[in-house]
């Protein structure tokens, strides 16, 4: 993604995951925003945004962060929300293991409390250790934890596949985590 597209992605992530009020934008209960209203409110605040840039971002982005409705009138973020939205996710049978990338400094707390969603609605998990490592890198020295996803599912905890690279669950107790050797 070029710098302009990255800026657009960050701006849309901020508005659609955390703060629609920044554009006086109303999200419906599913987290969907009206695309025309989003564009005009963004433009009124000096943000250069248009439909083709949004479509370009969805087609070319490094991750599937946003979905346009079939009629292209509405848009929502696929994951990452701190605001309360109902994504209407269906539980998905997970593979044996999923991965969570975090910072070394978070390990003592994760060992005692497990993974918590912190400011977001869900804990975010990755399908591969490499993807988890790049998630963890955002927070400091990265550490990859292996999550016993199938055991978690078998214990009655739903997991949801949001996109190719993101799985969501409400929390992961520490007994379902494998920590790297120290
Ligand atoms: C940590 C990005 C202490 C957790 C990524 C993480 C992802 C704990 C941090 C998506 C803890 C929260 C979300 C506990 C969890 N004690 N720390 N008990 N439990 N943590 O940013 O998963 O590029 O809210 O390990 O790729 O890093 O924006 O979550 O380090 O998919 O599309 O608390 O955001 O996607 O950090 O990232 P975050 P995340 P985008």
PDB file of N, CA and C in Angstrom, residues 12-78:
ATOM      1  N   UNK A  12     -10.063   5.357   8.156  1.00  0.00           N
ATOM      2  CA  UNK A  12     -11.308   4.569   8.154  1.00  0.00           C
ATOM      3  C   UNK A  12     -11.351   3.609   9.337  1.00  0.00           C
ATOM      4  N   UNK A  13     -10.215   3.020   9.680  1.00  0.00           N
ATOM      5  CA  UNK A  13     -10.169   2.128  10.847  1.00  0.00           C
ATOM      6  C   UNK A  13     -10.555   2.907  12.103  1.00  0.00           C
ATOM      7  N   UNK A  14     -10.000   4.102  12.239  1.00  0.00           N
ATOM      8  CA  UNK A  14     -10.296   4.912  13.427  1.00  0.00           C
ATOM      9  C   UNK A  14     -11.790   5.223  13.513  1.00  0.00           C
ATOM     10  N   UNK A  15     -12.354   5.677  12.406  1.00  0.00           N
ATOM     11  CA  UNK A  15     -13.763   6.090  12.422  1.00  0.00           C
ATOM     12  C   UNK A  15     -14.687   4.883  12.606  1.00  0.00           C
ATOM     13  N   UNK A  16     -14.426   3.804  11.856  1.00  0.00           N
ATOM     14  CA  UNK A  16     -15.385   2.684  11.834  1.00  0.00           C
ATOM     15  C   UNK A  16     -15.182   1.689  12.980  1.00  0.00           C
ATOM     16  N   UNK A  17     -13.971   1.704  13.590  1.00  0.00           N
ATOM     17  CA  UNK A  17     -13.760   0.792  14.722  1.00  0.00           C
ATOM     18  C   UNK A  17     -13.940   1.486  16.062  1.00  0.00           C
ATOM     19  N   UNK A  18     -13.588   2.781  16.094  1.00  0.00           N
ATOM     20  CA  UNK A  18     -13.457   3.420  17.418  1.00  0.00           C
ATOM     21  C   UNK A  18     -14.285   4.680  17.601  1.00  0.00           C
ATOM     22  N   UNK A  19     -14.376   5.511  16.574  1.00  0.00           N
ATOM     23  CA  UNK A  19     -14.953   6.834  16.833  1.00  0.00           C
ATOM     24  C   UNK A  19     -15.744   7.413  15.656  1.00  0.00           C
ATOM     25  N   UNK A  20     -16.915   6.836  15.345  1.00  0.00           N
ATOM     26  CA  UNK A  20     -17.747   7.425  14.288  1.00  0.00           C
ATOM     27  C   UNK A  20     -18.177   8.846  14.640  1.00  0.00           C
ATOM     28  N   UNK A  21     -18.212   9.160  15.932  1.00  0.00           N
ATOM     29  CA  UNK A  21     -18.596  10.523  16.345  1.00  0.00           C
ATOM     30  C   UNK A  21     -17.653  11.572  15.761  1.00  0.00           C
ATOM     31  N   UNK A  22     -16.424  11.175  15.460  1.00  0.00           N
ATOM     32  CA  UNK A  22     -15.472  12.148  14.897  1.00  0.00           C
ATOM     33  C   UNK A  22     -16.010  12.745  13.605  1.00  0.00           C
ATOM     34  N   UNK A  23     -16.876  12.004  12.908  1.00  0.00           N
ATOM     35  CA  UNK A  23     -17.502  12.522  11.674  1.00  0.00           C
ATOM     36  C   UNK A  23     -19.003  12.709  11.866  1.00  0.00           C
ATOM     37  N   UNK A  24     -19.456  12.740  13.123  1.00  0.00           N
ATOM     38  CA  UNK A  24     -20.910  12.766  13.377  1.00  0.00           C
ATOM     39  C   UNK A  24     -21.616  11.693  12.569  1.00  0.00           C
ATOM     40  N   UNK A  25     -21.000  10.535  12.533  1.00  0.00           N
ATOM     41  CA  UNK A  25     -21.506   9.453  11.692  1.00  0.00           C
ATOM     42  C   UNK A  25     -22.256   8.462  12.569  1.00  0.00           C
ATOM     43  N   UNK A  26     -23.380   7.995  12.046  1.00  0.00           N
ATOM     44  CA  UNK A  26     -24.173   6.997  12.766  1.00  0.00           C
ATOM     45  C   UNK A  26     -23.837   5.623  12.194  1.00  0.00           C
ATOM     46  N   UNK A  27     -23.427   4.679  13.032  1.00  0.00           N
ATOM     47  CA  UNK A  27     -23.299   3.290  12.573  1.00  0.00           C
ATOM     48  C   UNK A  27     -24.573   2.556  12.957  1.00  0.00           C
ATOM     49  N   UNK A  28     -25.005   1.621  12.118  1.00  0.00           N
ATOM     50  CA  UNK A  28     -26.162   0.820  12.517  1.00  0.00           C
ATOM     51  C   UNK A  28     -25.678  -0.245  13.519  1.00  0.00           C
ATOM     52  N   UNK A  29     -26.593  -1.035  14.099  1.00  0.00           N
ATOM     53  CA  UNK A  29     -26.141  -1.970  15.151  1.00  0.00           C
ATOM     54  C   UNK A  29     -25.088  -2.957  14.663  1.00  0.00           C
ATOM     55  N   UNK A  30     -25.051  -3.222  13.355  1.00  0.00           N
ATOM     56  CA  UNK A  30     -24.048  -4.128  12.796  1.00  0.00           C
ATOM     57  C   UNK A  30     -22.720  -3.443  12.497  1.00  0.00           C
ATOM     58  N   UNK A  31     -22.630  -2.160  12.786  1.00  0.00           N
ATOM     59  CA  UNK A  31     -21.376  -1.436  12.555  1.00  0.00           C
ATOM     60  C   UNK A  31     -21.251  -0.858  11.156  1.00  0.00           C
ATOM     61  N   UNK A  32     -22.362  -0.866  10.399  1.00  0.00           N
ATOM     62  CA  UNK A  32     -22.324  -0.370   9.017  1.00  0.00           C
ATOM     63  C   UNK A  32     -22.575   1.141   8.965  1.00  0.00           C
ATOM     64  N   UNK A  33     -21.813   1.828   8.113  1.00  0.00           N
ATOM     65  CA  UNK A  33     -21.990   3.263   7.883  1.00  0.00           C
ATOM     66  C   UNK A  33     -22.401   3.492   6.432  1.00  0.00           C
ATOM     67  N   UNK A  34     -23.186   4.522   6.211  1.00  0.00           N
ATOM     68  CA  UNK A  34     -23.570   4.903   4.851  1.00  0.00           C
ATOM     69  C   UNK A  34     -22.347   5.510   4.141  1.00  0.00           C
ATOM     70  N   UNK A  35     -22.001   4.947   2.980  1.00  0.00           N
ATOM     71  CA  UNK A  35     -20.755   5.352   2.309  1.00  0.00           C
ATOM     72  C   UNK A  35     -20.807   6.816   1.859  1.00  0.00           C
ATOM     73  N   UNK A  36     -21.913   7.246   1.264  1.00  0.00           N
ATOM     74  CA  UNK A  36     -21.985   8.637   0.786  1.00  0.00           C
ATOM     75  C   UNK A  36     -21.858   9.630   1.940  1.00  0.00           C
ATOM     76  N   UNK A  37     -22.524   9.304   3.055  1.00  0.00           N
ATOM     77  CA  UNK A  37     -22.435  10.206   4.210  1.00  0.00           C
ATOM     78  C   UNK A  37     -21.006  10.228   4.753  1.00  0.00           C
ATOM     79  N   UNK A  38     -20.399   9.055   4.848  1.00  0.00           N
ATOM     80  CA  UNK A  38     -19.011   8.977   5.309  1.00  0.00           C
ATOM     81  C   UNK A  38     -18.107   9.847   4.436  1.00  0.00           C
ATOM     82  N   UNK A  39     -18.246   9.736   3.116  1.00  0.00           N
ATOM     83  CA  UNK A  39     -17.388  10.502   2.194  1.00  0.00           C
ATOM     84  C   UNK A  39     -17.639  11.999   2.354  1.00  0.00           C
ATOM     85  N   UNK A  40     -18.903  12.396   2.392  1.00  0.00           N
ATOM     86  CA  UNK A  40     -19.158  13.844   2.445  1.00  0.00           C
ATOM     87  C   UNK A  40     -18.733  14.432   3.782  1.00  0.00           C
ATOM     88  N   UNK A  41     -18.935  13.705   4.880  1.00  0.00           N
ATOM     89  CA  UNK A  41     -18.492  14.219   6.196  1.00  0.00           C
ATOM     90  C   UNK A  41     -16.962  14.281   6.258  1.00  0.00           C
ATOM     91  N   UNK A  42     -16.305  13.275   5.676  1.00  0.00           N
ATOM     92  CA  UNK A  42     -14.836  13.288   5.673  1.00  0.00           C
ATOM     93  C   UNK A  42     -14.329  14.469   4.838  1.00  0.00           C
ATOM     94  N   UNK A  43     -14.936  14.659   3.656  1.00  0.00           N
ATOM     95  CA  UNK A  43     -14.508  15.769   2.793  1.00  0.00           C
ATOM     96  C   UNK A  43     -14.727  17.114   3.481  1.00  0.00           C
ATOM     97  N   UNK A  44     -15.847  17.225   4.204  1.00  0.00           N
ATOM     98  CA  UNK A  44     -16.157  18.496   4.889  1.00  0.00           C
ATOM     99  C   UNK A  44     -15.107  18.809   5.951  1.00  0.00           C
ATOM    100  N   UNK A  45     -14.408  17.772   6.414  1.00  0.00           N
ATOM    101  CA  UNK A  45     -13.353  17.991   7.407  1.00  0.00           C
ATOM    102  C   UNK A  45     -11.965  17.968   6.766  1.00  0.00           C
ATOM    103  N   UNK A  46     -11.930  18.145   5.456  1.00  0.00           N
ATOM    104  CA  UNK A  46     -10.654  18.280   4.769  1.00  0.00           C
ATOM    105  C   UNK A  46      -9.963  16.966   4.446  1.00  0.00           C
ATOM    106  N   UNK A  47     -10.652  15.851   4.636  1.00  0.00           N
ATOM    107  CA  UNK A  47     -10.094  14.546   4.297  1.00  0.00           C
ATOM    108  C   UNK A  47     -10.415  14.207   2.861  1.00  0.00           C
ATOM    109  N   UNK A  48      -9.408  13.925   2.083  1.00  0.00           N
ATOM    110  CA  UNK A  48      -9.670  13.571   0.697  1.00  0.00           C
ATOM    111  C   UNK A  48     -10.086  12.098   0.650  1.00  0.00           C
ATOM    112  N   UNK A  49     -11.357  11.878   0.360  1.00  0.00           N
ATOM    113  CA  UNK A  49     -11.880  10.511   0.331  1.00  0.00           C
ATOM    114  C   UNK A  49     -12.930  10.433  -0.757  1.00  0.00           C
ATOM    115  N   UNK A  50     -12.920   9.369  -1.489  1.00  0.00           N
ATOM    116  CA  UNK A  50     -13.972   9.159  -2.492  1.00  0.00           C
ATOM    117  C   UNK A  50     -14.185   7.658  -2.649  1.00  0.00           C
ATOM    118  N   UNK A  51     -15.221   7.337  -3.385  1.00  0.00           N
ATOM    119  CA  UNK A  51     -15.625   5.942  -3.542  1.00  0.00           C
ATOM    120  C   UNK A  51     -14.508   5.103  -4.200  1.00  0.00           C
ATOM    121  N   UNK A  52     -13.834   5.689  -5.188  1.00  0.00           N
ATOM    122  CA  UNK A  52     -12.840   4.868  -5.880  1.00  0.00           C
ATOM    123  C   UNK A  52     -11.651   4.587  -4.964  1.00  0.00           C
ATOM    124  N   UNK A  53     -11.316   5.533  -4.087  1.00  0.00           N
ATOM    125  CA  UNK A  53     -10.213   5.268  -3.159  1.00  0.00           C
ATOM    126  C   UNK A  53     -10.599   4.154  -2.167  1.00  0.00           C
ATOM    127  N   UNK A  54     -11.852   4.192  -1.723  1.00  0.00           N
ATOM    128  CA  UNK A  54     -12.312   3.146  -0.799  1.00  0.00           C
ATOM    129  C   UNK A  54     -12.258   1.783  -1.493  1.00  0.00           C
ATOM    130  N   UNK A  55     -12.710   1.739  -2.737  1.00  0.00           N
ATOM    131  CA  UNK A  55     -12.717   0.455  -3.452  1.00  0.00           C
ATOM    132  C   UNK A  55     -11.289  -0.027  -3.725  1.00  0.00           C
ATOM    133  N   UNK A  56     -10.422   0.923  -4.039  1.00  0.00           N
ATOM    134  CA  UNK A  56      -9.012   0.593  -4.265  1.00  0.00           C
ATOM    135  C   UNK A  56      -8.407  -0.001  -2.983  1.00  0.00           C
ATOM    136  N   UNK A  57      -8.720   0.631  -1.847  1.00  0.00           N
ATOM    137  CA  UNK A  57      -8.207   0.154  -0.563  1.00  0.00           C
ATOM    138  C   UNK A  57      -8.683  -1.275  -0.275  1.00  0.00           C
ATOM    139  N   UNK A  58      -9.946  -1.520  -0.531  1.00  0.00           N
ATOM    140  CA  UNK A  58     -10.482  -2.859  -0.258  1.00  0.00           C
ATOM    141  C   UNK A  58      -9.850  -3.889  -1.200  1.00  0.00           C
ATOM    142  N   UNK A  59      -9.638  -3.498  -2.450  1.00  0.00           N
ATOM    143  CA  UNK A  59      -9.060  -4.435  -3.420  1.00  0.00           C
ATOM    144  C   UNK A  59      -7.562  -4.653  -3.198  1.00  0.00           C
ATOM    145  N   UNK A  60      -6.850  -3.593  -2.803  1.00  0.00           N
ATOM    146  CA  UNK A  60      -5.379  -3.649  -2.767  1.00  0.00           C
ATOM    147  C   UNK A  60      -4.791  -3.723  -1.371  1.00  0.00           C
ATOM    148  N   UNK A  61      -5.621  -3.553  -0.345  1.00  0.00           N
ATOM    149  CA  UNK A  61      -5.100  -3.492   1.025  1.00  0.00           C
ATOM    150  C   UNK A  61      -4.383  -4.774   1.410  1.00  0.00           C
ATOM    151  N   UNK A  62      -3.428  -4.648   2.354  1.00  0.00           N
ATOM    152  CA  UNK A  62      -2.673  -5.826   2.787  1.00  0.00           C
ATOM    153  C   UNK A  62      -3.537  -6.772   3.609  1.00  0.00           C
ATOM    154  N   UNK A  63      -4.641  -6.275   4.180  1.00  0.00           N
ATOM    155  CA  UNK A  63      -5.563  -7.122   4.943  1.00  0.00           C
ATOM    156  C   UNK A  63      -6.990  -6.753   4.561  1.00  0.00           C
ATOM    157  N   UNK A  64      -7.927  -7.679   4.842  1.00  0.00           N
ATOM    158  CA  UNK A  64      -9.334  -7.409   4.523  1.00  0.00           C
ATOM    159  C   UNK A  64      -9.975  -6.670   5.697  1.00  0.00           C
ATOM    160  N   UNK A  65      -9.643  -5.389   5.813  1.00  0.00           N
ATOM    161  CA  UNK A  65     -10.097  -4.644   6.996  1.00  0.00           C
ATOM    162  C   UNK A  65     -11.547  -4.180   6.902  1.00  0.00           C
ATOM    163  N   UNK A  66     -12.061  -4.002   5.670  1.00  0.00           N
ATOM    164  CA  UNK A  66     -13.389  -3.408   5.481  1.00  0.00           C
ATOM    165  C   UNK A  66     -14.200  -4.238   4.493  1.00  0.00           C
ATOM    166  N   UNK A  67     -15.526  -4.174   4.663  1.00  0.00           N
ATOM    167  CA  UNK A  67     -16.419  -4.791   3.685  1.00  0.00           C
ATOM    168  C   UNK A  67     -17.397  -3.735   3.195  1.00  0.00           C
ATOM    169  N   UNK A  68     -17.618  -3.736   1.876  1.00  0.00           N
ATOM    170  CA  UNK A  68     -18.688  -2.932   1.279  1.00  0.00           C
ATOM    171  C   UNK A  68     -19.899  -3.841   1.123  1.00  0.00           C
ATOM    172  N   UNK A  69     -21.078  -3.312   1.396  1.00  0.00           N
ATOM    173  CA  UNK A  69     -22.284  -4.108   1.177  1.00  0.00           C
ATOM    174  C   UNK A  69     -22.423  -4.419  -0.318  1.00  0.00           C
ATOM    175  N   UNK A  70     -23.247  -5.416  -0.647  1.00  0.00           N
ATOM    176  CA  UNK A  70     -23.383  -5.837  -2.050  1.00  0.00           C
ATOM    177  C   UNK A  70     -23.777  -4.676  -2.956  1.00  0.00           C
ATOM    178  N   UNK A  71     -24.652  -3.800  -2.472  1.00  0.00           N
ATOM    179  CA  UNK A  71     -25.074  -2.665  -3.306  1.00  0.00           C
ATOM    180  C   UNK A  71     -24.118  -1.469  -3.167  1.00  0.00           C
ATOM    181  N   UNK A  72     -23.032  -1.673  -2.405  1.00  0.00           N
ATOM    182  CA  UNK A  72     -21.972  -0.667  -2.224  1.00  0.00           C
ATOM    183  C   UNK A  72     -22.460   0.605  -1.542  1.00  0.00           C
ATOM    184  N   UNK A  73     -23.602   0.523  -0.857  1.00  0.00           N
ATOM    185  CA  UNK A  73     -24.097   1.731  -0.185  1.00  0.00           C
ATOM    186  C   UNK A  73     -23.560   1.836   1.247  1.00  0.00           C
ATOM    187  N   UNK A  74     -23.116   0.708   1.821  1.00  0.00           N
ATOM    188  CA  UNK A  74     -22.691   0.708   3.222  1.00  0.00           C
ATOM    189  C   UNK A  74     -21.298   0.095   3.335  1.00  0.00           C
ATOM    190  N   UNK A  75     -20.581   0.508   4.393  1.00  0.00           N
ATOM    191  CA  UNK A  75     -19.248  -0.043   4.651  1.00  0.00           C
ATOM    192  C   UNK A  75     -19.114  -0.316   6.139  1.00  0.00           C
ATOM    193  N   UNK A  76     -18.345  -1.363   6.470  1.00  0.00           N
ATOM    194  CA  UNK A  76     -18.018  -1.551   7.886  1.00  0.00           C
ATOM    195  C   UNK A  76     -16.614  -2.124   8.033  1.00  0.00           C
ATOM    196  N   UNK A  77     -16.082  -1.972   9.236  1.00  0.00           N
ATOM    197  CA  UNK A  77     -14.814  -2.620   9.571  1.00  0.00           C
ATOM    198  C   UNK A  77     -15.115  -4.067   9.925  1.00  0.00           C
ATOM    199  N   UNK A  78     -14.226  -4.973   9.533  1.00  0.00           N
ATOM    200  CA  UNK A  78     -14.460  -6.399   9.773  1.00  0.00           C
ATOM    201  C   UNK A  78     -14.073  -6.848  11.175  1.00  0.00           C
TER     202      UNK A  78
END
